[in-house]
XYZ file of C-alpha atoms in Angstrom:
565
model
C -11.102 15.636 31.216
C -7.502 17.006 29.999
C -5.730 14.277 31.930
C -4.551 12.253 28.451
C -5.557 8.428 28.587
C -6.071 5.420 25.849
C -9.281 3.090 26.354
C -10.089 -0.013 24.880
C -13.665 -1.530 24.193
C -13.756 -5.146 23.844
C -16.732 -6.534 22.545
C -19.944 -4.421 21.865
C -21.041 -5.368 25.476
C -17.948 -4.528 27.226
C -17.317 -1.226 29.038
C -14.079 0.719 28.210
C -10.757 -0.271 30.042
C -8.177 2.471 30.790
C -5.135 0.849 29.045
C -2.311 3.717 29.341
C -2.957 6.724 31.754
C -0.505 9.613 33.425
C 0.162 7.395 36.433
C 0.727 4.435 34.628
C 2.998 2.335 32.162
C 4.192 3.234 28.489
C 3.248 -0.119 27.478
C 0.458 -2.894 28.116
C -0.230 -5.911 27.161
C -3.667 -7.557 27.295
C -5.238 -11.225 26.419
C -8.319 -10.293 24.960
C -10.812 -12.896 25.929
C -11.905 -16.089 23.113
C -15.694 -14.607 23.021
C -14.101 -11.112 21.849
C -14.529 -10.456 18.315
C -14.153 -6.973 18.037
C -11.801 -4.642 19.781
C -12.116 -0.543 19.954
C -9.008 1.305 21.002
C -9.753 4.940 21.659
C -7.804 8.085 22.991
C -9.045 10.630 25.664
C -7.592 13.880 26.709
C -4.557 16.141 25.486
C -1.743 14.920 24.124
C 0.640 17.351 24.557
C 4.239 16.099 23.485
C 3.417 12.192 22.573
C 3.627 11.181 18.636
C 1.352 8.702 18.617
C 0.704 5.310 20.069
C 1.600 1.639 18.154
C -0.792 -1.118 18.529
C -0.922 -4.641 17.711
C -3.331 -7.526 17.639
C -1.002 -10.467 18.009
C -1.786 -14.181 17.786
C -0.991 -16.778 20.610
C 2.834 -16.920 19.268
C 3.185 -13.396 19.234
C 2.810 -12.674 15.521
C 0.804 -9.695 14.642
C -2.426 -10.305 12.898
C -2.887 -6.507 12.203
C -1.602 -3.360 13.436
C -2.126 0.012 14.384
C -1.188 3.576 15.130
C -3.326 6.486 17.249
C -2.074 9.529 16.263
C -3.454 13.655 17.721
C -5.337 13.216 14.218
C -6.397 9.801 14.201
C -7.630 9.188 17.736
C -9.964 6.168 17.151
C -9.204 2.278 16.236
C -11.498 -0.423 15.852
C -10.830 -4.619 14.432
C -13.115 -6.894 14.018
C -12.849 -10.853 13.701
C -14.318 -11.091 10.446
C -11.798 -8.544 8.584
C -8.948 -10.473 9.884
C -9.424 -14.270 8.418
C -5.723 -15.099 11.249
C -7.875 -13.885 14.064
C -7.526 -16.913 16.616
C -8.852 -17.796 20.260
C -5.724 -16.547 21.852
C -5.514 -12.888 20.583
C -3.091 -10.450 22.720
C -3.385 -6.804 22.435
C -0.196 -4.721 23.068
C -0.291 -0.814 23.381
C 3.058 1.067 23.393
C 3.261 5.314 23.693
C 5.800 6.817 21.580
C 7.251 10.588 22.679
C 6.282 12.169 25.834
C 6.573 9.097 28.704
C 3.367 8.909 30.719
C 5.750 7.685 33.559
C 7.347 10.070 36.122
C 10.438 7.792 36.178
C 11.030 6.413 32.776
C 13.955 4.241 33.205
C 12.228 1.955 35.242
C 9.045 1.636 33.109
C 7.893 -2.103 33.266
C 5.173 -3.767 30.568
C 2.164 -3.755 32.587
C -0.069 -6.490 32.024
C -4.273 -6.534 31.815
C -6.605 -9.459 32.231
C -10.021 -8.729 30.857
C -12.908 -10.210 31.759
C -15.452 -12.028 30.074
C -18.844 -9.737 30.159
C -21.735 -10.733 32.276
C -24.376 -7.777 33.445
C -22.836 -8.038 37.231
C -19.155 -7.642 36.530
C -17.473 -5.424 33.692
C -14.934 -4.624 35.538
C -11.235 -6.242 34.402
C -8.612 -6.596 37.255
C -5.268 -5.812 37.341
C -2.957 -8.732 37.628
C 0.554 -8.316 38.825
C 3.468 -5.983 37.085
C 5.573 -8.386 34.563
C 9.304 -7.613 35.845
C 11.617 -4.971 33.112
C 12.988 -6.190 30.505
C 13.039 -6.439 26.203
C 10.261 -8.675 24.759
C 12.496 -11.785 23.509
C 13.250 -12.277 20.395
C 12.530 -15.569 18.257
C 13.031 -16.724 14.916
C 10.392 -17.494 12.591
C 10.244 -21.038 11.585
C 9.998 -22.098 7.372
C 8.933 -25.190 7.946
C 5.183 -24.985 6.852
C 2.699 -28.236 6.694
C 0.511 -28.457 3.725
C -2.197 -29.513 5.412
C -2.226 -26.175 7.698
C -2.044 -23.920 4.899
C -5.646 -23.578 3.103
C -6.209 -21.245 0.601
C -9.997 -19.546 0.696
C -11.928 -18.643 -2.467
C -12.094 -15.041 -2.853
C -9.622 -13.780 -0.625
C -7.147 -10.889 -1.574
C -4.177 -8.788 -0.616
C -2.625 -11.820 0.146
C 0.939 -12.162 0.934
C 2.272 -15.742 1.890
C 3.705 -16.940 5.234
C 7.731 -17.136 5.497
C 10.075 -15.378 7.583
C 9.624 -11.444 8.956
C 11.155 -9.052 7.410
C 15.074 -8.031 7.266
C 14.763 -4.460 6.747
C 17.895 -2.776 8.036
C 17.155 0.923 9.327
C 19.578 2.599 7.234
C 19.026 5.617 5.176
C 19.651 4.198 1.878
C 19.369 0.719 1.070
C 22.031 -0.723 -1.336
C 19.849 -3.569 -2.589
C 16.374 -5.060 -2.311
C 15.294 -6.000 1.748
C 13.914 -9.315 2.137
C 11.381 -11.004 3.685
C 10.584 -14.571 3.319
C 7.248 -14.854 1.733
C 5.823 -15.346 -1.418
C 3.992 -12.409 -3.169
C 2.656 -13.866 -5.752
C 1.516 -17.602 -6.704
C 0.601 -19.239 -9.635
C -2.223 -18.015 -12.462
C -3.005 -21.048 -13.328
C -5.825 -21.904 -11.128
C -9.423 -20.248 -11.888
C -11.286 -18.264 -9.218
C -13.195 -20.945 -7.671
C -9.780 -23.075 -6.977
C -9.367 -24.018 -3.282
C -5.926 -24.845 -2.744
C -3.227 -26.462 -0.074
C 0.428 -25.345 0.129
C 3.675 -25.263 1.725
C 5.753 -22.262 2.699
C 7.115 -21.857 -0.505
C 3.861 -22.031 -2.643
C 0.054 -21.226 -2.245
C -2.908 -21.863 -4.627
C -4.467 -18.350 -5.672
C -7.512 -17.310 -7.897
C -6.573 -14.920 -10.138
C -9.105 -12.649 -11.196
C -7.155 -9.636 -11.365
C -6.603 -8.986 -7.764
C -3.593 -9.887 -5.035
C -2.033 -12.765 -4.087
C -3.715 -15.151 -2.187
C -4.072 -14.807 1.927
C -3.566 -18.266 4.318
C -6.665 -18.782 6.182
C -4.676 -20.706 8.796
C -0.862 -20.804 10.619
C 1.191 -23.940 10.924
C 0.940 -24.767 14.250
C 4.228 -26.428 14.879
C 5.603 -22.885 14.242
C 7.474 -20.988 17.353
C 8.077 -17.900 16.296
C 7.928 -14.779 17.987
C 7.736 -10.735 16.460
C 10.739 -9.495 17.025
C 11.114 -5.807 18.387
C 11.899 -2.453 16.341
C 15.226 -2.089 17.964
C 15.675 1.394 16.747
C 13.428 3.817 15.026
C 13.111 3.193 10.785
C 14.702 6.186 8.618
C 14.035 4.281 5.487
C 10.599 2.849 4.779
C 9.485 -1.048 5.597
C 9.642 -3.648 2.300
C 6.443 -3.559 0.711
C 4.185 -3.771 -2.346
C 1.030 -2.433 -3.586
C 1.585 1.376 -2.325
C 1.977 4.370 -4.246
C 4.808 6.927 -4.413
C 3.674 10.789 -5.470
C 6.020 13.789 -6.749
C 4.684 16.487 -4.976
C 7.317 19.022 -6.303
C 10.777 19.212 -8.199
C 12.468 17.139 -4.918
C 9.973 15.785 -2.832
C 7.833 12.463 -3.444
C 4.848 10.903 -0.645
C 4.955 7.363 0.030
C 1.771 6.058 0.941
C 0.222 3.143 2.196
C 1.692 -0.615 1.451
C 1.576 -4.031 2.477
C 4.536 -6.002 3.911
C 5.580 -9.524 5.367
C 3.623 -11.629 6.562
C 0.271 -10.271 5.139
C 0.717 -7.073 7.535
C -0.500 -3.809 6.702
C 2.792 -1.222 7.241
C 3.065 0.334 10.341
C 5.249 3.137 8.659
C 2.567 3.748 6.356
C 3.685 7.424 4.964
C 6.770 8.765 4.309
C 8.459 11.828 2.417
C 11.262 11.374 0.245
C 13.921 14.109 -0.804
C 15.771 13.667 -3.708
C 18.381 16.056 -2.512
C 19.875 13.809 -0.302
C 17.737 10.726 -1.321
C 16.882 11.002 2.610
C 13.186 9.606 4.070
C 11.458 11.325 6.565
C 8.482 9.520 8.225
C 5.221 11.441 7.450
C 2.226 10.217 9.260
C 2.047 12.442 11.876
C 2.849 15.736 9.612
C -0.767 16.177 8.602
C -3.801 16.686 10.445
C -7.245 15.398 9.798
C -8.031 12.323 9.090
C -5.806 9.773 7.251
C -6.956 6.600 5.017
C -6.850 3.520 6.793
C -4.675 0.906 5.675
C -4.397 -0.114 2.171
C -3.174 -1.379 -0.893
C -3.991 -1.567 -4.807
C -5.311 2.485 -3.966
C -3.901 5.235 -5.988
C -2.589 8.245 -5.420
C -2.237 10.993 -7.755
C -1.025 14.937 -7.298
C -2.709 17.645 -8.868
C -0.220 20.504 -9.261
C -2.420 23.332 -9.521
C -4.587 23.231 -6.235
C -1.287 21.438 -4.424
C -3.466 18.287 -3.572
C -2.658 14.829 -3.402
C -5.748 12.537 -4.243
C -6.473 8.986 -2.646
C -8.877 6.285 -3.928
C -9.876 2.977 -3.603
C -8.179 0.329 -2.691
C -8.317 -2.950 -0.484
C -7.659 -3.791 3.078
C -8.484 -7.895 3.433
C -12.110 -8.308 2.766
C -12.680 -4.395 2.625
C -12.855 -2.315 -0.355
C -12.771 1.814 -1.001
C -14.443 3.706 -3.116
C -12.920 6.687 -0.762
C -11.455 9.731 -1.777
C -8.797 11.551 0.716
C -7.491 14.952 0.144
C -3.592 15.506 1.328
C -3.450 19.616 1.110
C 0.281 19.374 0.883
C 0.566 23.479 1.549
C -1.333 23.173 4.784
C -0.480 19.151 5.144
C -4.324 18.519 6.420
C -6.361 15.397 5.457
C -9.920 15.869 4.225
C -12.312 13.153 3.433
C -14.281 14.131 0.426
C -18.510 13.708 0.468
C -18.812 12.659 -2.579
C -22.046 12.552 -4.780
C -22.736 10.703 -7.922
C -21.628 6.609 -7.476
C -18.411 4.798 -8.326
C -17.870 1.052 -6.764
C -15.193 0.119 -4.425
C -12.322 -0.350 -6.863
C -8.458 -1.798 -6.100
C -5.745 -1.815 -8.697
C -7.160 0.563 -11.251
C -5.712 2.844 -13.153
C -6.105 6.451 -12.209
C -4.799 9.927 -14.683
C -4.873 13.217 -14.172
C -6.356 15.510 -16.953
C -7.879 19.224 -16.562
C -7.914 18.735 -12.969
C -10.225 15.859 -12.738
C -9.404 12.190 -11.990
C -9.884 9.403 -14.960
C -10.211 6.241 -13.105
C -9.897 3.249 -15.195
C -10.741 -1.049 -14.638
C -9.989 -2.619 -11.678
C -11.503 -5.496 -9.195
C -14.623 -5.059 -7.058
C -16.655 -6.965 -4.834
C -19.574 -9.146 -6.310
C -21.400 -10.176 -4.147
C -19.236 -8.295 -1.199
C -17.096 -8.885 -0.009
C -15.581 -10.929 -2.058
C -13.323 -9.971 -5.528
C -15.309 -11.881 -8.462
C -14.640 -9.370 -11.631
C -12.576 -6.625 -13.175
C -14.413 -3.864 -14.619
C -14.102 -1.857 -17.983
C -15.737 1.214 -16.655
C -13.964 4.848 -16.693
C -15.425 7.051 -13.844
C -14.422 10.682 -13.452
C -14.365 12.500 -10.375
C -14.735 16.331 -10.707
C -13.103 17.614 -7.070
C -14.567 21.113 -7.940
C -17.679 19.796 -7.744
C -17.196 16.658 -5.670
C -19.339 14.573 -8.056
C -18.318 11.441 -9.977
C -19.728 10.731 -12.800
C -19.791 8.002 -16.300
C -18.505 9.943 -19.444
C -19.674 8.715 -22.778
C -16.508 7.177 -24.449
C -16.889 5.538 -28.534
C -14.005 3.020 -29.912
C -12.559 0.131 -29.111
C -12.114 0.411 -25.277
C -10.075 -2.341 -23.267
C -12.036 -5.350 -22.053
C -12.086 -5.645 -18.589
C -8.986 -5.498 -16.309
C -6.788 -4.501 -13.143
C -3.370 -4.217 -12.431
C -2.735 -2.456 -15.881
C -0.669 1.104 -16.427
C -2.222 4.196 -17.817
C 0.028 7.240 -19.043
C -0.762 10.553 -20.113
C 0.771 11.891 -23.299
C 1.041 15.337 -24.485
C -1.935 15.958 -22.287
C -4.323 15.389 -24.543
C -3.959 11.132 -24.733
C -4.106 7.895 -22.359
C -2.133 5.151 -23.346
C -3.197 1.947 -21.487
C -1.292 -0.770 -21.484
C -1.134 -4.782 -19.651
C -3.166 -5.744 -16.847
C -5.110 -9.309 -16.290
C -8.535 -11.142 -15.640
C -9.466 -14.555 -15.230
C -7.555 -16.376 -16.666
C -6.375 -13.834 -18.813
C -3.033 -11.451 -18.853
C -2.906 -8.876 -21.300
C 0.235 -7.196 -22.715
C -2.164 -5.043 -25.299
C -2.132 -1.223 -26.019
C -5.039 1.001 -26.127
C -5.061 4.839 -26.121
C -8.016 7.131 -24.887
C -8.468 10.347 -27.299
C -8.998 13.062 -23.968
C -10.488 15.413 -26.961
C -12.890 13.405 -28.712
C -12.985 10.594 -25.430
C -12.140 7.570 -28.234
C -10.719 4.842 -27.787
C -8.779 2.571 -29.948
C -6.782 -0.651 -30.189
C -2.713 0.849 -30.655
C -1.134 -1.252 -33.690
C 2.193 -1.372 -32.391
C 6.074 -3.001 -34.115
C 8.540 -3.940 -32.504
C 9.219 -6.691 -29.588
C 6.556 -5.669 -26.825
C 6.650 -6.805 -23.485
C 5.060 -10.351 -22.343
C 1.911 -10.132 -20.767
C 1.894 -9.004 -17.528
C 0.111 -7.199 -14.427
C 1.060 -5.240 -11.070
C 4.275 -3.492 -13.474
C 5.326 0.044 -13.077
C 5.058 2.671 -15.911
C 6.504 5.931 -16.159
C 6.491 8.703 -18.664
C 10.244 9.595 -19.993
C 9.251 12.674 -22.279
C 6.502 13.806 -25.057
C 6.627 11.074 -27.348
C 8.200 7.782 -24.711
C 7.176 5.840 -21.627
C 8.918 3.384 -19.989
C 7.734 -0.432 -18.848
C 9.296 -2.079 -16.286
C 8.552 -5.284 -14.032
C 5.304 -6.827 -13.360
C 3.696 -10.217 -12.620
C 2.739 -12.506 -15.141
C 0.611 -15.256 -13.604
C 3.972 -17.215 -12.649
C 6.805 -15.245 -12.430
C 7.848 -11.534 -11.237
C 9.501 -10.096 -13.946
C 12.660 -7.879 -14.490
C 12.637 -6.713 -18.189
C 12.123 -3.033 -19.161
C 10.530 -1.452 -22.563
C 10.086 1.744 -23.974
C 7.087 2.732 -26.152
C 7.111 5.819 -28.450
C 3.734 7.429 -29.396
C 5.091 8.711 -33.018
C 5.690 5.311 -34.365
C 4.119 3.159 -31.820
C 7.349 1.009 -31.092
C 8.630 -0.957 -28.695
C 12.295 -1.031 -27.629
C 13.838 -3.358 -25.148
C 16.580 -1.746 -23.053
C 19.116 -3.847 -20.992
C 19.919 -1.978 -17.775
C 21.723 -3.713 -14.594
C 20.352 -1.563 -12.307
C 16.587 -2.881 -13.254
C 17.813 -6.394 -13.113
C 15.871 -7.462 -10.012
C 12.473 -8.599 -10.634
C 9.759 -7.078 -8.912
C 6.093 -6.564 -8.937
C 3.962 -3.694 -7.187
C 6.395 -1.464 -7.219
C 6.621 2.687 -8.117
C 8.107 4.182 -10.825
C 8.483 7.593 -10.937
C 10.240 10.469 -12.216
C 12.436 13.431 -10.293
C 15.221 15.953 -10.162
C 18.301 14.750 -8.462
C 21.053 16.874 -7.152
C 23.137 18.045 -9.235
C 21.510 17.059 -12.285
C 21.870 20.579 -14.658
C 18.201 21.772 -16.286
C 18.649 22.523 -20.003
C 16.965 25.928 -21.565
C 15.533 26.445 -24.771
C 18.678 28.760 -25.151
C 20.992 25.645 -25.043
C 21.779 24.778 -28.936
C 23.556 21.488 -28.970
C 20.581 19.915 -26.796
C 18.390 17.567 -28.035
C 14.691 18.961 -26.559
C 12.879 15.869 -27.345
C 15.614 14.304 -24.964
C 14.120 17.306 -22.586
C 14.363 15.039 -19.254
C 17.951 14.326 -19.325
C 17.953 16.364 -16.066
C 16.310 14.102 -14.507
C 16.157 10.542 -12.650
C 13.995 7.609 -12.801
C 13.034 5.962 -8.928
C 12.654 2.634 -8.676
C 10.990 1.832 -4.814
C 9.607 -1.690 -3.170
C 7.344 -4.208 -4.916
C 7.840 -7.913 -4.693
C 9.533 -10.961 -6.617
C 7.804 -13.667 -5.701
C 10.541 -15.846 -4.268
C 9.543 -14.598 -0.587
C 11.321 -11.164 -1.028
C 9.711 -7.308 -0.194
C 11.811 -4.588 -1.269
C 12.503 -0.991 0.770
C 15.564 -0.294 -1.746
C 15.601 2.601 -4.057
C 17.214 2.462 -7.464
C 18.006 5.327 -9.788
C 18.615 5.364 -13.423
C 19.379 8.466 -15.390
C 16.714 9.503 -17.685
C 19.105 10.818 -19.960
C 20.386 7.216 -20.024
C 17.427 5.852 -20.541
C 16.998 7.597 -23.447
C 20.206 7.374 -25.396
C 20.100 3.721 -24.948
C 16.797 3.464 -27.081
């Protein structure tokens, strides 16, 4: 059948329900029944002109407990009770088309609104009840006022963001200073993984063996807030933390994946940014094939010679990755690689780039799974020539076992890794990886080094420097920024205003900006170790800790940088 539709399954004894079809409304809502516990949203037919189609599982005050997006290349969705520790009794499903109006008059295009029936054998069939009249979903205001008693904190859980306010982003195309959202990202490290916890809205007991911040297992009940509606269409990405940001080329960077307010998964979960303008274009629905689901503490790393972007690992509330997703950024198509050889589901590792295969370093995983109870200290290479991953033999001194740590490749032939925590331990330690001989060994370094600290962003500056900034350590966000240099294995502290914020699970990378001028080897009077002065350093999202996300993006000269050490 061509005729394009969008079905829903709920429960795995329920028959499919046409939702959204060519006669019908742009947007439906529907209670999904208490006995439901899982809920398939589907796609049928051509889609011609529509982008895609939003979807959200809201609770009985209207705040989404996850969210979703069908797409021409993603035409399947599926939740399921147990993944989503909010899921209540009084779950409402709301499916909205974007581009291409199934309605032959779209300026009178009501909400139309589904009952579905519990299942029995004799009746699968869910009536229609009546058309709810046009008009804007109302808006409400999310209430801070939190009761300890309704906020419980669950052993194990991760990716955890804590309740407060929605967030403030402000669709503009460059944001002068961090967005907010009220929620904590991080609580305190003082608690061992087997604390159980209450808190208020302010504060939340969390077990801290390496992974995110700890999730709510409940919602104050006196709260009467409602989501509020996109009023207009994002041209800068949502606050979040724990996504990745990838230079693809000499202007162009890929935002993927992220985890906002409220514990929600970002429904603008890829975006392109040009440094030309410093302008954001939404990306999802530029590639074809299948896309990762919804995730944080992955990474994402591009491989300049084949022109591929590679995604692994990573969490999504009780589920962990031990994916890998292929972005073919000349043909922007998805593949999902087939992988032989094993590597465990892995979040907030460390992942490098050397002779076109993938180093991936520490990280949580589940034991016994679900749940995050250890870091590892493993390296695992993945060889994309041959699809394979595989355990290399490695001699030294390696790093105990970790997550949330920064790795940096040096004159391509050395890792530098550096921070990271595990129960109850944060580490602000050095240790470098020989790629030739695969050695490691403890770094000796002077100077004042950074605190111990986890979830910072690292960046390399030139041959011989990287750069430190940010990070969580067990308490605090923090704001400070360091430089290390590989020929005397120092540390320098630099003072810059425009890293002042503090901010955790964030990206730090390095591009050309306009204007900037690239220096030749003919150029005399130019310092070559200084080589990046052409460049910029990008600062994007993370957290603080005090309840705010971030969708800015700060830029610091590199040549800066670099005269200031």
């Amino acid at each position: 059948m061509d005729d394009f539709a969008v079905y829903a399954l709920f429960g795995v004894n329920g028959s499919p329900q046409r939702l959204l079809s060519a006669d019908g409304s742009s947007r439906v809502r529907v209670a999904v029944p208490p006995s439901v516990r899982q809920v398939v949203l589907f796609s049928s037919g051509k889609w011609g002109q529509r982008i895609c189609v939003n979807a959200e599982l809201n609770d009985a005050e209207r705040i989404p407990i996850t969210i979703g997006k069908l797409t021409p290349y993603n035409k399947c969705l599926s939740w399921e009770q147990w993944e989503e520790e909010t899921w209540t009794d009084s779950v409402t499903l709301i499916v909205t088309l974007e581009g291409g109006s199934l309605m032959k008059d779209d300026w009178s295009d009501p909400e139309l609104i589904l009952a579905v029936k519990e299942y029995t054998p004799k009746d699968t069939v869910a009536p229609l009840t009546a058309r709810e009249g046009v008009g804007k979903r109302k808006r409400g205001h999310i209430s801070d006022n939190c009761s300890d008693e309704n906020k419980v904190t669950k052993r194990g859980e991760e990716n955890m963001c804590l309740n407060g306010s929605m967030e403030k982003t402000t669709p503009v195309r460059k944001a002068k200073g961090p967005t907010k959202v009220g929620q904590k990202l991080f609580t305190s490290g003082k608690e061992t993984t087997r604390t159980k916890g209450a808190a208020n809205g302010a504060e939340e007991v969390q077990g801290i063996v390496g992974r995110t911040p700890l999730q709510s297992a409940s919602r104050a009940k006196s709260r009467q807030a409602k989501t509020p509606t996109q009023a207009a269409p994002l041209v800068s990405p949502s606050g979040r933390w724990g996504q990745t940001l990838c230079p693809i080329d000499a202007q162009t960077a890929i935002l993927i994946g992220g985890q906002g307010a409220r514990m929600h998964f970002c429904k603008d979960p890829m975006w392109k940014l040009c440094t030309e303008d410093m302008s954001w274009v939404t990306a999802e629905t530029l590639a074809e094939g299948p896309t990762p689901e919804a995730r944080i503490g992955h990474t994402a790393i591009y491989d300049p010679d084949s022109k591929r972007i590679f995604v692994f690992g990573g969490s999504k509330n009780k589920k962990w990755f031990n994916d890998v997703h292929i972005l073919d950024t000349q043909s922007w198509k998805w593949t999902m690689v087939e992988a032989q050889g094993k590597v465990p589901p892995l979040a907030y590792h460390s992942c490098s780039m050397f002779r076109g295969e993938l180093f991936v370093l520490g990280g949580v995983f589940p034991r016994p799974n679900p749940e995050p109870d250890g870091c590892s200290d493993s390296l695992y290479i993945f060889d994309p020539h041959l699809s394979i991953w595989y355990e290399p033999i490695v001699t030294g001194d390696k790093p105990s076992p970790r997550s949330g740590h920064s790795a940096c490749v040096m004159q391509e032939r050395k890792i530098y890794v550096f921070g990271g925590w595990d129960t109850p331990v944060c580490y602000n330690d050095m240790y470098m990886l020989d790629l030739g001989l695969m050695e490691f060994s403890a770094v000796k370094t002077t100077g004042k080094a950074p605190s111990p600290r986890s979830w910072h962003g690292s960046v390399v500056l030139s041959d011989t420097k990287f750069l430190i900034h940010g990070g969580y350590n067990g308490n605090n966000a923090l704001s400070d920024t360091f430089v290390f240099d590989i020929d005397t294995n120092s540390w320098t502290e630099l003072m810059l205003p425009q890293l002042s914020v503090p901010r955790a699970g964030h990206c730090i990378i390095t591009m050309e900006t306009a204007g900037c001028h690239r220096f030749s080897e003919e150029d005399e009077d130019v310092d070559m170790d200084a080589g990046l002065v052409s460049r910029t350093l990008l600062v994007f999202g993370g957290g603080d800790n005090e309840g705010n996300f971030y969708s800015d993006l700060m830029t610091v000269s590199v040549e800066e940088l670099l005269s200031a050490i």
